[in-house]
Amino acid sequence: MKAKAKIRNTMLKVIAKPNMNRVLKLEQDLYNNKNSYKSTTVSPERFEILYEILKLKDDNVKLPGFPRTIPIIGSSISDIKNTLNLLSENNGHTSKKVNKSFIKELEEYAKTLGVGSIGYTKVPRKYIFKDFAIMYDNAIVFTMEMNKDILENAPDYSTGVMVHKTYNKLGKISMKIAEFLRKNGCDAHVGHPLMGQTLYPALGELAGLGFHGNHGMLITPKFGPRVRIAAVYTNIENLPINLSDKHKWIEEFCGKCKICVKKCPGEAIYQNSIKNEYGIIKSVDSHKCFKIFSEKHGCTVCMKVCPFNQVGYEKLYNAHKTKINNSKD
Ligand code: SF4
Ligand code: SF4
């Protein structure tokens, strides 16, 4: 085995694996907490990317931005542990009501931290990953933009580093938002963007932040799919829950586009996303995607080539509307 691959495997086994095991133990404790909201029998499995990486034997594997991403991922895993440990700081209230000015203050604060968009939803238990749990079923969901110019290099070392920097930054922002909530007498549980306990694109869609694309990612009006998503679960029971489905037109657009399907180097994206009888959507063969992900710095080609990244939501929406109006004439 080449020296670089040996270093990679040693670092993963000695540093990442024990920390990951600790995270899983804390997540298990949360699942065993009698007050937590647990997954259902129809919930999807979480794809355990780090454990999949540990199985890799290939010398030529190019993990996203390795080795520069090692301290960044280490910091994210440490933050995930902290977010779970911080659950003990909650007041233990069963529910809480806030007023409109508090929500305004929260949104303004989130924006100063770098949040791109923010929305609210109840969390259906089917969107909690199988055998995982969250502490509250009211979610504040937010997105953060990824760097457009660096994404253009994908698949590349620089993209791998940028993606992990975004995960890390958004994780720290989520922790600050949880701290803000606690200081104001509310309870909070951070869903870190790197390894959340829920299906984020589905949650983002419910929160009105966009709609899932054929590639499975959330397509947002401001940044297309070029975002990472995080959530803070809270005991606030009167969040201004989204009721609109104004981004649903994306489904029709994707039906005719399929650029992501054609350009995916791993042939991992299904021609049409599969919706099961419980309404859970699967767009990508995770194992096929992971093969390319591990060989090409995290890949991210599907995000790059999507017209919602290249052209932008507004232009596509206007063209779509014009087409529909013309077809009526
Ligand atoms: S590339 Fe096309 S089909 Fe794929 S998600 Fe983007 S718009 Fe939809
Ligand atoms: S990350 Fe790459 S391999 Fe995975 S689905 Fe997207 S384009 Fe395909």
Tab-separated table of C-alpha atoms and ligand atoms in Angstrom:
chain	number	residue	atom	x	y	z
A	1	MET	CA	0.000	0.000	0.000
A	2	LYS	CA	1.248	3.503	-0.884
A	3	ALA	CA	2.435	5.765	1.967
A	4	LYS	CA	-0.383	8.292	1.454
A	5	ALA	CA	-3.059	5.602	1.597
A	6	LYS	CA	-1.456	4.199	4.776
A	7	ILE	CA	-1.527	7.644	6.436
A	8	ARG	CA	-5.145	8.111	5.360
A	9	ASN	CA	-6.242	4.768	6.767
A	10	THR	CA	-4.319	5.251	10.031
A	11	MET	CA	-5.816	8.709	10.572
A	12	LEU	CA	-9.300	7.431	9.879
A	13	LYS	CA	-8.925	4.415	12.176
A	14	VAL	CA	-7.109	6.138	15.039
A	15	ILE	CA	-8.861	9.524	15.054
A	16	ALA	CA	-12.104	9.451	13.083
A	17	LYS	CA	-13.487	6.016	13.962
A	18	PRO	CA	-13.358	6.297	17.798
A	19	ASN	CA	-14.942	9.764	17.570
A	20	MET	CA	-17.621	8.499	15.234
A	21	ASN	CA	-18.325	5.623	17.606
A	22	ARG	CA	-18.823	8.179	20.396
A	23	VAL	CA	-21.257	10.150	18.228
A	24	LEU	CA	-23.218	6.989	17.467
A	25	LYS	CA	-23.349	6.148	21.173
A	26	LEU	CA	-24.775	9.612	21.972
A	27	GLU	CA	-27.286	9.239	19.124
A	28	GLN	CA	-28.280	5.882	20.578
A	29	ASP	CA	-28.790	7.494	24.009
A	30	LEU	CA	-31.062	10.045	22.347
A	31	TYR	CA	-33.012	7.226	20.711
A	32	ASN	CA	-33.411	5.569	24.113
A	33	ASN	CA	-34.611	8.809	25.742
A	34	LYS	CA	-38.289	8.217	26.494
A	35	ASN	CA	-39.232	11.757	25.397
A	36	SER	CA	-37.487	11.776	22.013
A	37	TYR	CA	-39.238	11.526	18.632
A	38	LYS	CA	-38.142	8.312	16.989
A	39	SER	CA	-38.026	7.001	13.434
A	40	THR	CA	-40.755	4.701	12.137
A	41	THR	CA	-40.539	1.328	10.442
A	42	VAL	CA	-40.832	3.057	7.044
A	43	SER	CA	-38.019	5.553	7.690
A	44	PRO	CA	-35.030	5.481	5.300
A	45	GLU	CA	-31.615	4.195	6.387
A	46	ARG	CA	-28.848	6.755	6.933
A	47	PHE	CA	-25.892	6.141	4.595
A	48	GLU	CA	-22.945	5.901	6.985
A	49	ILE	CA	-20.323	7.494	4.803
A	50	LEU	CA	-17.420	7.375	7.259
A	51	TYR	CA	-17.847	3.674	7.907
A	52	GLU	CA	-18.026	3.128	4.145
A	53	ILE	CA	-14.768	5.074	3.770
A	54	LEU	CA	-13.134	2.867	6.400
A	55	LYS	CA	-13.872	-0.180	4.265
A	56	LEU	CA	-11.943	1.230	1.278
A	57	LYS	CA	-8.726	-0.574	0.455
A	58	ASP	CA	-7.858	1.203	-2.809
A	59	ASP	CA	-4.581	3.194	-2.917
A	60	ASN	CA	-6.019	5.606	-5.469
A	61	VAL	CA	-8.962	6.771	-3.434
A	62	LYS	CA	-9.271	10.576	-3.465
A	63	LEU	CA	-11.391	11.464	-0.479
A	64	PRO	CA	-12.836	14.987	-0.597
A	65	GLY	CA	-9.921	17.378	-0.163
A	66	PHE	CA	-7.735	14.849	1.720
A	67	PRO	CA	-5.539	15.581	3.714
A	68	ARG	CA	-6.597	19.235	4.102
A	69	THR	CA	-10.097	18.251	5.111
A	70	ILE	CA	-8.943	16.010	7.986
A	71	PRO	CA	-8.880	18.806	10.636
A	72	ILE	CA	-12.095	20.276	9.196
A	73	ILE	CA	-13.947	16.946	9.397
A	74	GLY	CA	-12.415	16.389	12.865
A	75	SER	CA	-13.832	19.739	13.983
A	76	SER	CA	-17.270	18.870	12.526
A	77	ILE	CA	-17.359	15.497	14.304
A	78	SER	CA	-16.343	17.189	17.546
A	79	ASP	CA	-19.166	19.745	17.035
A	80	ILE	CA	-21.673	16.941	16.439
A	81	LYS	CA	-20.625	15.374	19.767
A	82	ASN	CA	-20.988	18.751	21.490
A	83	THR	CA	-24.457	19.345	20.061
A	84	LEU	CA	-25.599	16.025	21.513
A	85	ASN	CA	-23.927	16.686	24.865
A	86	LEU	CA	-25.541	20.143	24.957
A	87	LEU	CA	-29.008	18.597	25.057
A	88	SER	CA	-28.491	18.459	28.834
A	89	GLU	CA	-28.465	22.304	28.858
A	90	ASN	CA	-32.118	22.413	27.821
A	91	ASN	CA	-34.663	23.569	30.352
A	92	GLY	CA	-36.819	20.504	29.832
A	93	HIS	CA	-39.961	22.464	28.978
A	94	THR	CA	-42.460	20.408	27.030
A	95	SER	CA	-43.538	23.309	24.847
A	96	LYS	CA	-43.100	27.021	24.432
A	97	LYS	CA	-44.808	29.852	22.530
A	98	VAL	CA	-43.007	32.837	21.057
A	99	ASN	CA	-44.233	36.051	19.450
A	100	LYS	CA	-43.652	37.443	15.944
A	101	SER	CA	-40.954	39.853	17.049
A	102	PHE	CA	-38.941	36.968	18.495
A	103	ILE	CA	-39.082	35.160	15.133
A	104	LYS	CA	-37.989	38.371	13.388
A	105	GLU	CA	-35.082	38.748	15.802
A	106	LEU	CA	-34.102	35.098	15.264
A	107	GLU	CA	-34.148	35.503	11.470
A	108	GLU	CA	-32.124	38.699	11.587
A	109	TYR	CA	-29.575	37.038	13.840
A	110	ALA	CA	-29.378	33.985	11.541
A	111	LYS	CA	-28.739	36.251	8.546
A	112	THR	CA	-25.892	38.056	10.312
A	113	LEU	CA	-24.323	34.638	10.870
A	114	GLY	CA	-24.418	33.801	7.134
A	115	VAL	CA	-27.647	31.797	6.773
A	116	GLY	CA	-29.014	31.989	3.202
A	117	SER	CA	-32.645	31.088	3.837
A	118	ILE	CA	-34.759	29.958	6.765
A	119	GLY	CA	-38.075	28.097	7.059
A	120	TYR	CA	-40.161	26.161	9.571
A	121	THR	CA	-41.911	22.815	9.621
A	122	LYS	CA	-43.227	20.004	11.777
A	123	VAL	CA	-41.039	16.933	11.317
A	124	PRO	CA	-42.926	13.866	10.111
A	125	ARG	CA	-41.432	10.863	11.906
A	126	LYS	CA	-40.976	9.021	8.604
A	127	TYR	CA	-38.227	11.577	7.765
A	128	ILE	CA	-36.189	10.630	10.832
A	129	PHE	CA	-33.546	8.083	9.763
A	130	LYS	CA	-34.189	4.495	10.779
A	131	ASP	CA	-33.162	3.857	14.415
A	132	PHE	CA	-32.418	7.541	15.052
A	133	ALA	CA	-34.337	10.169	17.005
A	134	ILE	CA	-34.674	13.914	17.509
A	135	MET	CA	-35.570	15.695	20.730
A	136	TYR	CA	-38.382	17.926	19.360
A	137	ASP	CA	-40.571	17.696	16.269
A	138	ASN	CA	-40.668	21.437	15.469
A	139	ALA	CA	-37.859	22.327	13.074
A	140	ILE	CA	-36.172	25.545	12.059
A	141	VAL	CA	-34.507	24.619	8.774
A	142	PHE	CA	-31.858	26.727	7.105
A	143	THR	CA	-29.549	26.710	4.122
A	144	MET	CA	-26.132	28.143	3.473
A	145	GLU	CA	-24.680	28.868	0.058
A	146	MET	CA	-21.631	27.013	-1.244
A	147	ASN	CA	-18.985	28.879	-3.269
A	148	LYS	CA	-20.118	29.040	-6.916
A	149	ASP	CA	-16.678	29.600	-8.486
A	150	ILE	CA	-15.060	26.705	-6.609
A	151	LEU	CA	-17.982	24.424	-7.442
A	152	GLU	CA	-17.179	25.013	-11.123
A	153	ASN	CA	-13.938	23.019	-10.602
A	154	ALA	CA	-15.857	19.886	-9.545
A	155	PRO	CA	-14.776	17.156	-9.272
A	156	ASP	CA	-11.630	18.576	-7.716
A	157	TYR	CA	-9.560	18.833	-4.552
A	158	SER	CA	-10.636	22.468	-4.106
A	159	THR	CA	-14.329	21.520	-4.264
A	160	GLY	CA	-13.848	18.788	-1.644
A	161	VAL	CA	-12.248	21.307	0.724
A	162	MET	CA	-14.930	23.943	0.059
A	163	VAL	CA	-17.772	21.467	0.706
A	164	HIS	CA	-16.337	20.481	4.089
A	165	LYS	CA	-15.648	24.092	5.038
A	166	THR	CA	-19.329	24.825	4.338
A	167	TYR	CA	-20.482	21.860	6.456
A	168	ASN	CA	-18.245	23.007	9.267
A	169	LYS	CA	-19.303	26.660	9.121
A	170	LEU	CA	-23.007	25.843	8.921
A	171	GLY	CA	-22.614	23.427	11.860
A	172	LYS	CA	-21.114	26.214	13.975
A	173	ILE	CA	-23.885	28.600	12.887
A	174	SER	CA	-26.519	26.017	13.911
A	175	MET	CA	-24.894	25.803	17.342
A	176	LYS	CA	-25.051	29.596	17.716
A	177	ILE	CA	-28.738	29.570	16.771
A	178	ALA	CA	-29.405	26.852	19.372
A	179	GLU	CA	-27.528	28.926	21.950
A	180	PHE	CA	-29.658	31.962	21.032
A	181	LEU	CA	-32.813	29.891	21.590
A	182	ARG	CA	-31.622	28.583	24.955
A	183	LYS	CA	-30.651	32.078	26.137
A	184	ASN	CA	-34.242	33.091	25.372
A	185	GLY	CA	-35.726	30.264	27.406
A	186	CYS	CA	-36.404	27.792	24.567
A	187	ASP	CA	-35.045	24.278	24.166
A	188	ALA	CA	-32.995	23.233	21.135
A	189	HIS	CA	-31.375	20.251	19.463
A	190	VAL	CA	-28.949	20.937	16.616
A	191	GLY	CA	-29.173	18.804	13.505
A	192	HIS	CA	-25.621	19.203	12.160
A	193	PRO	CA	-25.424	19.474	8.348
A	194	LEU	CA	-22.752	16.758	8.071
A	195	MET	CA	-24.561	13.802	9.592
A	196	GLY	CA	-28.064	14.751	10.527
A	197	GLN	CA	-30.720	12.523	12.027
A	198	THR	CA	-33.318	13.529	9.409
A	199	LEU	CA	-33.698	13.662	5.646
A	200	TYR	CA	-32.758	17.301	5.036
A	201	PRO	CA	-33.947	17.837	1.425
A	202	ALA	CA	-37.416	16.581	2.438
A	203	LEU	CA	-37.416	18.811	5.522
A	204	GLY	CA	-36.244	21.813	3.477
A	205	GLU	CA	-39.055	21.192	1.019
A	206	LEU	CA	-41.661	21.026	3.779
A	207	ALA	CA	-40.237	24.214	5.272
A	208	GLY	CA	-40.859	25.977	1.930
A	209	LEU	CA	-37.179	26.508	1.109
A	210	GLY	CA	-37.344	24.839	-2.297
A	211	PHE	CA	-38.176	21.529	-3.974
A	212	HIS	CA	-36.233	18.299	-4.440
A	213	GLY	CA	-34.581	17.982	-7.846
A	214	ASN	CA	-34.139	14.816	-9.863
A	215	HIS	CA	-30.664	14.546	-8.300
A	216	GLY	CA	-32.241	14.390	-4.825
A	217	MET	CA	-30.899	17.737	-3.632
A	218	LEU	CA	-33.027	20.657	-2.522
A	219	ILE	CA	-33.326	23.288	-5.255
A	220	THR	CA	-33.674	26.734	-3.718
A	221	PRO	CA	-34.721	30.039	-5.312
A	222	LYS	CA	-31.596	31.956	-4.275
A	223	PHE	CA	-28.833	29.423	-4.920
A	224	GLY	CA	-30.393	26.488	-6.783
A	225	PRO	CA	-28.979	23.220	-5.388
A	226	ARG	CA	-25.745	24.958	-4.320
A	227	VAL	CA	-26.547	24.789	-0.604
A	228	ARG	CA	-25.968	22.760	2.522
A	229	ILE	CA	-28.859	22.288	4.910
A	230	ALA	CA	-29.099	22.118	8.699
A	231	ALA	CA	-31.900	22.176	11.244
A	232	VAL	CA	-32.503	23.148	14.827
A	233	TYR	CA	-35.294	21.155	16.487
A	234	THR	CA	-37.047	23.054	19.223
A	235	ASN	CA	-39.899	22.981	21.715
A	236	ILE	CA	-41.378	26.177	20.162
A	237	GLU	CA	-44.812	24.997	19.155
A	238	ASN	CA	-46.049	28.050	17.241
A	239	LEU	CA	-43.329	28.468	14.602
A	240	PRO	CA	-44.666	30.103	11.392
A	241	ILE	CA	-44.971	26.765	9.600
A	242	ASN	CA	-44.818	26.840	5.786
A	243	LEU	CA	-48.019	25.869	3.968
A	244	SER	CA	-47.075	26.784	0.401
A	245	ASP	CA	-45.913	24.484	-2.399
A	246	LYS	CA	-44.887	27.251	-4.786
A	247	HIS	CA	-41.693	25.465	-5.865
A	248	LYS	CA	-43.504	22.341	-7.041
A	249	TRP	CA	-43.134	23.404	-10.712
A	250	ILE	CA	-39.519	22.209	-10.448
A	251	GLU	CA	-40.825	18.645	-10.687
A	252	GLU	CA	-42.164	19.321	-14.171
A	253	PHE	CA	-38.950	21.057	-15.200
A	254	CYS	CA	-36.836	18.094	-14.023
A	255	GLY	CA	-39.117	15.753	-15.959
A	256	LYS	CA	-37.816	17.292	-19.186
A	257	CYS	CA	-34.234	18.150	-18.219
A	258	LYS	CA	-32.321	15.082	-16.922
A	259	ILE	CA	-28.925	16.761	-17.363
A	260	CYS	CA	-27.809	15.392	-13.982
A	261	VAL	CA	-28.708	11.853	-15.078
A	262	LYS	CA	-26.670	12.203	-18.277
A	263	LYS	CA	-23.636	13.870	-16.677
A	264	CYS	CA	-23.350	11.716	-13.532
A	265	PRO	CA	-20.023	9.871	-13.908
A	266	GLY	CA	-21.260	6.996	-11.776
A	267	GLU	CA	-24.622	6.507	-13.534
A	268	ALA	CA	-25.984	6.756	-10.012
A	269	ILE	CA	-28.958	9.094	-10.535
A	270	TYR	CA	-32.222	7.380	-11.405
A	271	GLN	CA	-33.930	8.497	-14.607
A	272	ASN	CA	-36.956	9.302	-12.459
A	273	SER	CA	-36.859	9.595	-8.687
A	274	ILE	CA	-38.639	6.716	-6.959
A	275	LYS	CA	-41.430	7.612	-4.542
A	276	ASN	CA	-42.494	4.752	-2.297
A	277	GLU	CA	-45.985	4.200	-0.876
A	278	TYR	CA	-45.127	6.308	2.167
A	279	GLY	CA	-44.058	9.280	0.029
A	280	ILE	CA	-40.337	8.852	0.694
A	281	ILE	CA	-38.287	9.761	-2.365
A	282	LYS	CA	-35.078	8.080	-3.501
A	283	SER	CA	-33.162	9.689	-6.360
A	284	VAL	CA	-29.674	8.208	-6.219
A	285	ASP	CA	-28.109	4.760	-5.857
A	286	SER	CA	-25.936	5.629	-2.821
A	287	HIS	CA	-23.443	2.818	-3.413
A	288	LYS	CA	-22.846	3.755	-7.062
A	289	CYS	CA	-22.518	7.418	-6.070
A	290	PHE	CA	-20.138	6.569	-3.221
A	291	LYS	CA	-17.755	4.796	-5.592
A	292	ILE	CA	-17.268	8.001	-7.602
A	293	PHE	CA	-17.458	10.177	-4.476
A	294	SER	CA	-14.464	8.319	-3.032
A	295	GLU	CA	-12.460	8.408	-6.274
A	296	LYS	CA	-13.126	12.024	-7.244
A	297	HIS	CA	-12.941	14.287	-4.199
A	298	GLY	CA	-16.628	14.019	-3.350
A	299	CYS	CA	-17.638	14.519	-7.030
A	300	THR	CA	-20.526	17.099	-6.772
A	301	VAL	CA	-20.897	17.099	-10.575
A	302	CYS	CA	-24.702	16.805	-10.324
A	303	MET	CA	-24.848	20.030	-8.322
A	304	LYS	CA	-22.533	21.828	-10.742
A	305	VAL	CA	-24.322	20.898	-13.972
A	306	CYS	CA	-27.867	21.513	-12.743
A	307	PRO	CA	-29.414	24.438	-14.682
A	308	PHE	CA	-30.668	25.819	-11.364
A	309	ASN	CA	-26.987	26.350	-10.529
A	310	GLN	CA	-25.834	27.392	-13.991
A	311	VAL	CA	-28.755	29.592	-15.060
A	312	GLY	CA	-30.609	30.302	-11.826
A	313	TYR	CA	-34.115	29.768	-10.481
A	314	GLU	CA	-35.721	33.035	-11.533
A	315	LYS	CA	-34.763	32.860	-15.217
A	316	LEU	CA	-35.871	29.232	-15.441
A	317	TYR	CA	-39.129	30.007	-13.679
A	318	ASN	CA	-39.918	32.895	-16.040
A	319	ALA	CA	-39.129	30.757	-19.109
A	320	HIS	CA	-41.248	27.924	-17.717
A	321	LYS	CA	-44.178	30.278	-17.065
A	322	THR	CA	-43.940	31.779	-20.573
A	323	LYS	CA	-43.930	28.287	-22.118
A	324	ILE	CA	-47.019	27.277	-20.165
A	325	ASN	CA	-48.839	30.486	-21.060
A	326	ASN	CA	-47.947	30.069	-24.750
A	327	SER	CA	-49.176	26.482	-24.770
A	328	LYS	CA	-52.566	27.751	-23.527
A	329	ASP	CA	-52.922	30.204	-26.469
B	1	SF4	S1	-30.059	18.744	-13.641
B	1	SF4	FE1	-32.086	18.972	-14.516
B	1	SF4	S2	-33.164	17.093	-13.978
B	1	SF4	FE2	-31.379	17.220	-12.676
B	1	SF4	S3	-32.129	18.223	-10.837
B	1	SF4	FE3	-31.268	19.833	-12.125
B	1	SF4	S4	-33.034	20.566	-13.274
B	1	SF4	FE4	-33.641	18.616	-12.398
B	2	SF4	S1	-22.092	13.162	-6.621
B	2	SF4	FE1	-21.322	12.506	-8.634
B	2	SF4	S2	-21.596	10.292	-8.632
B	2	SF4	FE2	-22.856	11.074	-6.985
B	2	SF4	S3	-24.845	11.377	-7.902
B	2	SF4	FE3	-23.791	13.333	-8.076
B	2	SF4	S4	-22.838	13.289	-10.094
B	2	SF4	FE4	-23.400	11.181	-9.581
